Amino acid sequence: MTITWLQAALLGIMSCLAASTIAVLGTTVGNYTLNRPLIASVFVGLILGDVEGCITIAIPMQIIYIALVTPGGTVAADLRAVSYIGIPLAYVTAKSQGLDLASPEAQGIAGALGALVGTVGTVQFYGTAMMNLIWQHIGWARLDKKDFSILGKVEVFLPLISHFFISFIPVMLIVYYGADAVGNFQEALPMDSWYMKAIFTLGNLLPAVGIAILLKSVVTKMADLIFFVFGFTLAASMGLTLIAATAVGAVFALVNYQMTMIKLRAGTAGAADDEEDI
Amino acid sequence: MKKLSKKALNSSFWRWFYGNLTCFSHEHMQTFAYMWSMLPLIQELYETKDEQAEKLQTYYPFFNTEPQIGSIVVGITAGLEEARANGAEEIDDEMINGIRAGLMGPLAGIGDSLIVGTYIPVLLGVALGLSEGGSIIGPMFYIVVWNVTSIWFQKFIYNKGYELGGSAVEVIVGEQATALRESVIVMGQVIVGAMAASWVNITTSVVLTTAADRVLDEATGEYIVQEKDVLLQASLDGAFPKMLTMLFVLLCWWLMAKKNISPIKVMLLMVVLAFVGVFIGFFDPGLSY
């Protein structure tokens, strides 16, 4: 199975629309919708002609990158490469190996490829942000001359040039030539070799990093980990689904809120009493 | 009495919604987006070009926050700018930028932990569950629910910010809001635990010992010795189900949160662990054609 130039170009365009924080379609629609691997898989599937297959192969990638928070503009990995390079290449690899897309082998390849191309995305993120400096400097110069219309150009049109060079061209080339390269995967990397075992093991280990990134964003002190272990036990030992665990978590949230509010009220009432004493 | 038109406010909101990060750079971050979305308001409130240019300069200083929740700040400054155009003397550049700078940090914290760190992963988690077998229902669910709720929320807080002006600050960083935020994070901690158990599956193939079982052979009536492997995995699961998975997640968390190692480096460490682990026989995914 190969990818045509037209398909590669369409994937290139999608990667511009969805590019991380600097997406052409903006933060909510671009970054947090089209850039998520699970959502991207629908569009990759439409381009490659197998929506169901692409969704299946994208699931392990989505789990690795479940919580990509970019505090202060630092990225762990820009998902434009995971979604629009990783998914098509994982799909082509699994297909040319003759694997069932839902099999642990195919899912392992997807996870490992997702992590590998994540670093491509990081380079793209910093590249786009660097190139945007040019447009912003043009913007400041024109603002000094009271040319307000430059703001719209800096915000909407000029970043497209950054995306052409840093999203569109690289994604198109990597997908086109990469699909050829992974087509010969089977001879190059036999399944029972120790290095293939290592790649699949890696596919199992990487989701732990994704969850840990998420954990970092909600845990501030060591005691918070108890709630994490509690949630883990709910699912692992008691077999609760994610939505059921959310409901249990909501109870604790409500109790915590009410207790904090009682404390706050007691605090203000106490302060008022003190004043009366004086 | 000057009043901002609905049209100008809408234009300002959508410009921020769309453009908050389109021309992001590490030098100015969201500054240009901020100016672009203030422009229609300033052009409506002030007549001469010199006046407009002067007021736009208020928004020259650096701005960066979680942009979706950050739309409330744009709303607040819209309210303040309207009050200033009506002659409120206490509102000057310093006051506006004090509010902007003061809210950037707290809002980034709220947005990153609640929207990006909790809400989006929960929606994606539900969508992943609905996607089993390659079903398109999962992605569709996420596309609709995320975009509808997110856009509604951003528009709502923009308008609230505009109505409340400077008094919105208390609503955001006040005690009640902080208590609510911390409580939602408790729920997030429980959910992340459930996610770890549902989505991560790390097992070892280590054989502890080989136990010998004496089994009665029915055909001959004699006892024969059968060898049975005692697996480390089974022993661990007997003590606490999926213990190894949990330990791995906690290890990754500890490296990132306590040792300040970047996620990319932790991923590279996993590459090393995978190769070493397979080499020494700790991991064996059991592959075959």
XYZ file of C-alpha atoms in Angstrom:
567
model
C 0.000 0.000 0.000
C 1.294 3.443 -0.915
C 0.154 7.034 -0.541
C -0.378 9.219 -3.616
C 0.888 12.795 -3.970
C -2.706 14.044 -3.772
C -3.314 12.185 -0.507
C 0.013 13.424 0.879
C -0.848 17.018 -0.059
C -4.288 16.763 1.585
C -2.668 15.443 4.767
C -0.245 18.369 4.557
C -3.137 20.853 4.401
C -4.859 19.193 7.378
C -1.651 19.484 9.415
C -1.653 23.275 8.819
C -5.284 23.635 9.886
C -4.659 21.625 13.040
C -1.119 22.647 13.985
C -0.901 22.686 17.778
C -1.229 26.077 19.464
C -0.573 27.922 16.200
C -3.256 26.182 14.187
C -4.603 27.954 11.100
C -8.131 27.234 12.376
C -7.400 28.617 15.834
C -7.167 27.123 19.299
C -10.592 25.568 19.899
C -11.353 24.224 16.430
C -7.797 23.678 15.201
C -5.679 22.640 18.147
C -8.237 21.105 20.479
C -10.422 19.484 17.831
C -8.675 18.656 14.548
C -5.264 18.163 16.164
C -6.403 15.420 18.584
C -5.342 12.057 17.075
C -8.788 10.485 17.600
C -10.492 13.300 15.661
C -7.712 13.545 13.079
C -8.147 9.841 12.350
C -11.565 10.551 10.810
C -10.029 13.000 8.329
C -6.994 10.790 7.661
C -9.477 7.966 7.095
C -11.470 10.044 4.598
C -8.252 10.870 2.724
C -6.931 7.293 2.721
C -10.362 5.737 2.167
C -10.727 3.755 5.412
C -12.291 5.740 8.260
C -12.931 2.734 10.487
C -9.369 1.444 10.138
C -7.774 4.816 10.826
C -9.885 5.369 13.956
C -8.840 1.945 15.246
C -5.149 2.587 14.671
C -5.355 6.117 16.190
C -6.718 4.980 19.562
C -3.330 4.031 21.113
C -1.825 7.313 19.872
C -4.635 9.315 21.435
C -4.000 7.599 24.764
C -0.310 8.560 24.769
C -1.170 12.180 24.043
C -4.359 12.368 26.100
C -3.326 15.530 27.940
C -1.014 17.765 26.061
C -0.802 20.920 28.127
C 1.486 23.593 26.762
C 2.310 25.797 29.742
C 3.766 29.118 28.647
C 4.333 27.941 25.101
C 6.600 25.007 25.808
C 5.550 21.835 24.048
C 6.284 18.220 24.810
C 5.243 17.229 21.331
C 3.190 18.978 18.689
C 0.358 16.696 17.678
C 0.230 17.872 14.066
C 2.989 15.354 13.299
C 1.445 12.582 15.412
C -1.959 13.032 13.812
C -1.102 13.701 10.190
C 2.218 11.830 9.837
C 1.941 9.179 12.567
C -1.587 7.918 11.821
C -1.152 7.524 8.032
C 2.245 5.842 8.429
C 1.024 3.507 11.195
C -1.946 2.603 9.012
C 0.208 1.885 5.959
C 2.690 -0.123 8.050
C 0.008 -2.285 9.646
C -1.718 -2.812 6.286
C 1.463 -3.770 4.447
C 2.313 -6.185 7.270
C -1.091 -7.759 6.827
C -1.962 -7.083 10.464
C -5.418 -6.800 11.967
C -5.604 -3.095 12.891
C -7.072 -3.868 16.311
C -4.390 -6.475 17.136
C -1.840 -5.731 19.870
C 0.907 -5.790 17.223
C -0.716 -3.065 15.097
C -1.575 -1.024 18.192
C 2.020 -1.358 19.382
C 3.354 -0.066 16.067
C 0.928 2.863 16.265
C 2.030 3.788 19.782
C 5.728 3.583 18.973
C 5.360 5.543 15.698
C 3.283 8.159 17.469
C 6.051 8.752 19.975
C 8.733 8.829 17.283
C 7.077 11.444 15.071
C 6.112 13.501 18.118
C 9.626 14.915 18.052
C 9.119 16.035 14.434
C 6.161 18.016 15.723
C 8.269 19.695 18.388
C 10.668 20.965 15.733
C 7.688 22.185 13.667
C 6.222 24.016 16.654
C 9.387 25.966 17.389
C 9.957 26.531 13.665
C 6.519 28.106 13.199
C 6.886 30.253 16.318
C 10.304 31.482 15.135
C 9.024 32.354 11.670
C 6.080 34.241 13.180
C 8.618 36.648 14.716
C 9.152 38.059 11.215
C 5.455 38.864 10.781
C 5.231 40.401 14.240
C 8.186 42.680 13.526
C 6.522 43.827 10.309
C 3.420 44.381 12.444
C 5.169 46.629 14.986
C 6.789 48.706 12.232
C 3.435 49.336 10.532
C 1.683 50.062 13.835
C 4.143 52.896 14.424
C 2.778 54.418 11.218
C -0.803 53.990 12.553
C -1.608 51.323 9.979
C -4.188 49.321 11.975
C -5.075 47.009 9.100
C -1.735 45.247 9.581
C -3.146 43.533 12.700
C -5.563 41.447 10.662
C -2.832 40.527 8.194
C -0.444 39.494 10.972
C -3.157 37.411 12.616
C -4.705 35.745 9.586
C -2.645 35.811 6.391
C 1.056 36.036 7.162
C 1.190 32.939 9.436
C -0.020 30.940 6.421
C 3.449 31.459 4.922
C 5.013 29.929 8.054
C 2.663 26.979 7.748
C 3.395 26.446 4.064
C 7.086 25.943 4.748
C 6.965 24.321 8.169
C 3.747 22.265 8.155
C 2.618 21.635 4.587
C 5.889 20.814 2.779
C 7.482 18.583 5.472
C 4.288 16.633 6.216
C 3.624 16.023 2.524
C 7.191 14.799 1.878
C 7.481 12.653 5.028
C 4.116 10.975 4.429
C 4.821 10.321 0.736
C 8.349 8.931 1.106
C 7.724 7.444 4.546
C 4.879 5.282 3.235
C 7.306 3.771 0.730
C 9.863 3.095 3.433
C 7.507 1.414 5.905
C 6.086 -0.721 3.083
C 9.214 -2.861 3.310
C 8.875 -3.112 7.069
C 8.245 -6.821 7.147
C 11.533 -7.891 5.587
C 13.514 -5.259 7.437
C 11.998 -5.860 10.862
C 10.780 -9.420 11.470
C 8.124 -9.760 14.175
C 9.920 -12.298 16.350
C 13.172 -10.334 16.463
C 14.236 -8.885 19.803
C 14.066 -5.310 18.502
C 10.470 -5.686 17.356
C 9.624 -7.038 20.795
C 11.259 -3.938 22.235
C 9.220 -1.651 19.947
C 5.968 -3.307 21.011
C 6.986 -3.145 24.645
C 7.622 0.549 24.104
C 4.096 0.883 22.722
C 2.851 -0.488 26.049
C 5.063 1.735 28.185
C 4.406 5.068 26.462
C 0.778 5.506 27.571
C 2.163 5.596 31.130
C 4.012 8.801 30.192
C 0.821 10.298 28.735
C -1.140 9.586 31.902
C 1.743 10.901 34.023
C 1.652 14.237 32.149
C -2.035 14.419 32.992
C -1.368 13.476 36.607
C 1.181 16.266 36.870
C -1.431 18.833 35.871
C -3.839 17.853 38.677
C -1.460 16.902 41.511
C 0.219 19.613 43.536
C 1.078 17.843 46.793
C 1.979 14.251 47.605
C -1.309 13.669 49.483
C -3.190 14.271 46.210
C -1.787 10.974 44.977
C -4.162 9.176 47.340
C -7.079 10.259 45.146
C -5.172 8.997 42.120
C -4.628 5.584 43.765
C -8.296 5.600 44.794
C -9.409 6.162 41.198
C -6.970 3.505 40.024
C -8.429 1.013 42.484
C -11.983 1.839 41.378
C -11.152 0.862 37.810
C -8.542 -1.870 38.301
C -9.967 -3.754 41.278
C -13.644 -2.857 41.202
C -14.031 -2.705 37.435
C -15.677 0.727 37.225
C -15.799 2.394 33.800
C -14.419 5.874 33.282
C -17.831 7.534 33.445
C -18.713 5.610 36.624
C -15.409 6.668 38.189
C -16.197 10.269 37.190
C -19.459 10.039 39.126
C -17.653 8.782 42.230
C -15.053 11.536 41.810
C -17.848 14.114 41.591
C -19.090 13.062 45.036
C -15.667 13.740 46.518
C -15.501 17.064 44.693
C -18.843 18.118 46.170
C -17.856 17.061 49.696
C -14.554 18.905 49.359
C -16.311 22.047 48.115
C -18.862 22.045 50.925
C -16.182 21.477 53.568
C -14.037 24.301 52.206
C -17.028 26.668 52.142
C -17.927 25.776 55.750
C -14.348 26.528 56.756
C -14.430 29.845 54.892
C -17.722 30.865 56.516
C -16.428 29.889 59.952
C -13.328 31.967 59.204
C -15.241 35.147 58.339
C -17.662 34.665 61.242
C -14.697 34.262 63.596
C -13.139 37.452 62.290
C -16.410 39.338 62.880
C -16.564 38.053 66.500
C -13.047 39.268 67.147
C -13.996 42.751 66.045
C -16.952 42.797 68.429
C -14.713 41.786 71.332
C -12.490 44.765 70.694
C -22.802 58.249 27.032
C -20.953 55.917 24.702
C -22.085 52.322 24.468
C -20.357 49.572 22.555
C -22.555 48.033 19.874
C -23.345 44.326 19.826
C -21.631 44.157 16.466
C -18.327 45.533 17.758
C -18.385 43.227 20.796
C -19.139 40.217 18.610
C -16.363 41.119 16.244
C -13.953 41.505 19.162
C -14.969 38.146 20.625
C -14.662 36.169 17.397
C -11.324 37.769 16.595
C -9.998 36.586 19.954
C -11.628 33.161 19.627
C -10.058 32.618 16.242
C -6.805 34.486 16.434
C -5.612 34.116 20.025
C -2.668 31.996 18.953
C -2.569 32.092 15.154
C 0.514 34.315 15.104
C 2.119 32.987 18.275
C 5.804 33.627 18.879
C 7.833 33.263 22.030
C 8.584 36.981 22.075
C 5.079 38.464 22.040
C 2.872 35.368 22.491
C -0.763 36.567 22.388
C -0.097 40.312 22.238
C -1.041 40.757 18.566
C -4.227 38.750 19.009
C -5.161 41.024 21.909
C -4.619 44.192 19.882
C -6.532 42.782 16.922
C -9.562 41.980 19.054
C -9.488 45.370 20.845
C -9.295 47.237 17.530
C -13.029 47.208 16.602
C -13.908 48.438 20.129
C -11.353 51.230 20.091
C -12.375 52.322 16.608
C -15.983 52.580 17.752
C -15.273 54.428 20.985
C -12.738 56.979 19.733
C -13.101 59.072 16.633
C -9.724 60.416 15.616
C -6.974 58.153 14.361
C -4.496 59.680 16.827
C -6.764 58.880 19.740
C -7.281 55.320 18.485
C -3.532 54.816 18.115
C -2.960 56.167 21.616
C -5.560 53.852 23.173
C -4.285 50.851 21.220
C -0.901 51.407 22.857
C -2.485 50.365 26.156
C -2.480 46.850 24.753
C 1.142 46.835 23.539
C 2.463 45.070 26.689
C 3.002 41.320 26.600
C -0.016 39.071 27.098
C -0.166 35.300 27.497
C -2.591 32.958 29.245
C -4.710 29.904 28.513
C -6.521 31.640 25.657
C -9.937 30.010 25.956
C -10.535 30.995 29.551
C -8.535 34.137 28.746
C -11.450 35.518 26.698
C -12.832 36.814 29.999
C -9.882 39.230 30.206
C -10.649 40.620 26.756
C -14.254 41.033 27.904
C -13.141 42.841 31.066
C -10.960 45.283 29.130
C -13.841 45.894 26.705
C -15.922 46.977 29.705
C -13.087 49.085 31.102
C -12.378 50.725 27.752
C -16.052 51.703 27.436
C -16.017 53.215 30.933
C -12.801 55.083 30.120
C -14.325 56.525 26.939
C -17.176 57.797 29.129
C -14.725 59.682 31.298
C -13.990 57.346 34.197
C -10.779 58.918 35.430
C -9.565 56.080 37.643
C -9.165 53.862 34.566
C -5.765 54.472 33.025
C -3.200 52.345 31.182
C -1.645 51.294 34.437
C -4.912 50.024 35.906
C -5.880 48.105 32.753
C -2.472 46.472 32.483
C -2.471 45.733 36.202
C -5.646 43.713 35.721
C -4.331 42.034 32.578
C -1.004 41.083 34.151
C -2.654 40.056 37.407
C -5.094 37.679 35.731
C -2.711 36.073 33.214
C -1.104 33.696 35.713
C -4.155 32.532 37.687
C -6.204 32.056 34.506
C -3.432 30.053 32.840
C -3.428 27.827 35.922
C -7.207 27.398 35.887
C -7.385 26.848 32.131
C -4.506 24.366 31.976
C -5.722 22.264 34.893
C -9.493 22.401 34.352
C -10.001 22.777 30.588
C -6.908 21.158 29.100
C -6.037 18.882 32.003
C -9.488 17.648 33.038
C -12.353 18.556 30.709
C -10.719 17.685 27.386
C -9.215 14.357 28.602
C -12.577 13.299 30.080
C -14.363 14.089 26.807
C -11.642 12.260 24.870
C -11.921 9.364 27.321
C -15.641 9.026 26.700
C -15.012 9.409 22.943
C -12.362 6.653 23.068
C -14.877 4.352 24.719
C -17.411 5.108 21.972
C -14.805 4.562 19.240
C -14.279 0.887 19.893
C -14.148 -1.144 16.718
C -13.467 2.002 14.692
C -16.876 3.567 15.281
C -17.191 7.173 14.095
C -19.606 7.933 16.945
C -16.661 8.576 19.268
C -14.972 11.338 17.233
C -18.379 12.850 16.346
C -19.324 12.960 20.004
C -16.122 14.838 20.827
C -16.366 17.264 17.887
C -19.936 18.289 18.776
C -19.763 18.326 22.581
C -16.361 20.009 22.837
C -17.017 22.731 20.282
C -20.550 23.561 21.410
C -19.710 23.708 25.119
C -16.369 25.418 24.613
C -17.683 28.143 22.312
C -20.696 28.745 24.554
C -18.414 28.979 27.605
C -15.966 31.390 25.953
C -18.777 33.654 24.735
C -20.434 33.527 28.154
C -17.318 34.561 30.084
C -16.462 37.242 27.525
C -19.886 38.809 28.053
C -19.656 38.386 31.829
C -16.255 40.074 31.783
C -17.693 42.966 29.761
C -20.664 43.401 32.114
C -18.639 43.213 35.309
C -15.555 45.119 34.159
C -12.976 45.410 36.914
C -15.218 43.742 39.523
C -14.862 40.461 37.597
C -11.442 40.024 39.194
C -12.963 39.102 42.556
C -15.191 36.513 40.885
C -12.164 34.822 39.323
C -9.614 34.840 42.136
C -12.070 35.032 45.059
C -12.302 32.387 47.794
C -15.430 30.712 46.440
C -13.969 30.329 42.962
C -10.765 28.910 44.421
C -12.711 26.383 46.523
C -14.716 25.313 43.480
C -11.605 24.961 41.341
C -9.762 22.882 43.937
C -12.790 20.611 44.310
C -13.031 19.973 40.585
C -9.336 19.077 40.646
C -10.071 16.419 43.305
C -12.462 14.861 40.810
C -9.720 15.116 38.192
C -7.331 13.169 40.408
C -9.816 10.312 40.784
C -10.491 10.287 37.023
C -6.792 10.201 36.126
C -6.427 7.176 38.395
C -9.282 5.423 36.588
C -7.774 6.392 33.211
C -4.416 4.927 34.184
C -6.044 1.631 35.141
C -8.228 1.533 32.010
C -5.741 2.531 29.332
C -2.286 1.518 30.467
C -1.372 -2.116 30.617
C 2.168 -3.004 31.561
C 2.941 -6.638 32.300
C 6.093 -8.596 32.978
C 6.969 -12.064 31.788
C 9.301 -12.820 34.697
C 9.001 -16.339 36.056
C 9.727 -16.440 39.780
C 10.132 -20.146 40.347
C 8.909 -23.352 38.880
C 6.659 -25.167 41.298
C 6.311 -28.906 41.000
C 2.796 -30.337 41.268
C 2.119 -34.011 41.781
C -0.807 -34.952 39.585
C -2.607 -38.262 39.446
C -2.408 -39.725 35.978
C -5.792 -41.373 35.482
C -4.680 -43.764 32.780
C -1.887 -45.428 34.701
C -3.001 -44.675 38.241
C 0.437 -43.287 39.093
C 1.468 -39.883 40.330
C 3.516 -37.861 37.865
C 5.295 -34.563 38.479
C 4.045 -31.586 36.456
C 5.966 -28.341 36.377
C 4.081 -25.090 36.736
C 5.502 -21.567 36.343
C 4.924 -19.062 39.114
C 4.624 -15.696 37.352
C 5.675 -12.449 38.981
C 2.761 -10.772 37.186
C 0.214 -13.038 38.872
C 1.797 -12.516 42.284
C 1.731 -8.745 41.904
C -1.862 -8.740 40.675
C -2.771 -10.963 43.611
C -1.524 -8.299 45.985
C -2.965 -5.281 44.129
C -4.479 -5.561 40.660
C -2.380 -3.902 37.945
C 0.236 -2.869 40.502
C 3.051 -2.793 37.938
C 1.065 -0.415 35.715
C 0.450 1.925 38.620
C 4.103 1.897 39.652
C 5.160 2.812 36.118
C 2.739 5.733 35.937
C 3.929 6.962 39.327
C 7.562 6.590 38.241
C 6.919 8.742 35.155
C 5.055 11.297 37.239
C 7.856 11.414 39.813
C 10.508 11.949 37.135
C 8.555 14.814 35.568
C 7.060 16.480 38.647
C 9.781 15.967 41.238
C 12.923 15.664 39.113
C 11.828 18.208 36.478
C 12.693 15.894 33.619
C 10.933 16.851 30.382
C 8.271 14.493 28.955
C 10.418 13.899 25.859
C 13.314 12.704 28.035
C 10.988 10.432 30.023
C 9.785 8.965 26.718
C 13.405 8.365 25.726
C 13.961 6.662 29.067
C 11.025 4.384 28.218
C 12.794 3.512 24.948
C 15.852 2.466 26.951
C 13.721 0.537 29.468
C 11.884 -1.260 26.656
C 15.114 -2.435 25.018
C 16.865 -3.367 28.267
C 13.695 -4.995 29.616
C 13.259 -7.199 26.555
C 16.975 -8.019 26.564
C 17.004 -9.256 30.161
C 13.649 -10.987 29.757
C 11.570 -8.691 31.964
C 9.225 -7.842 29.098
C 8.013 -10.198 26.421
C 5.001 -9.112 24.375
C 4.710 -12.642 22.940
C 4.686 -11.747 19.269
C 4.357 -14.115 16.397
C 3.072 -14.156 12.879
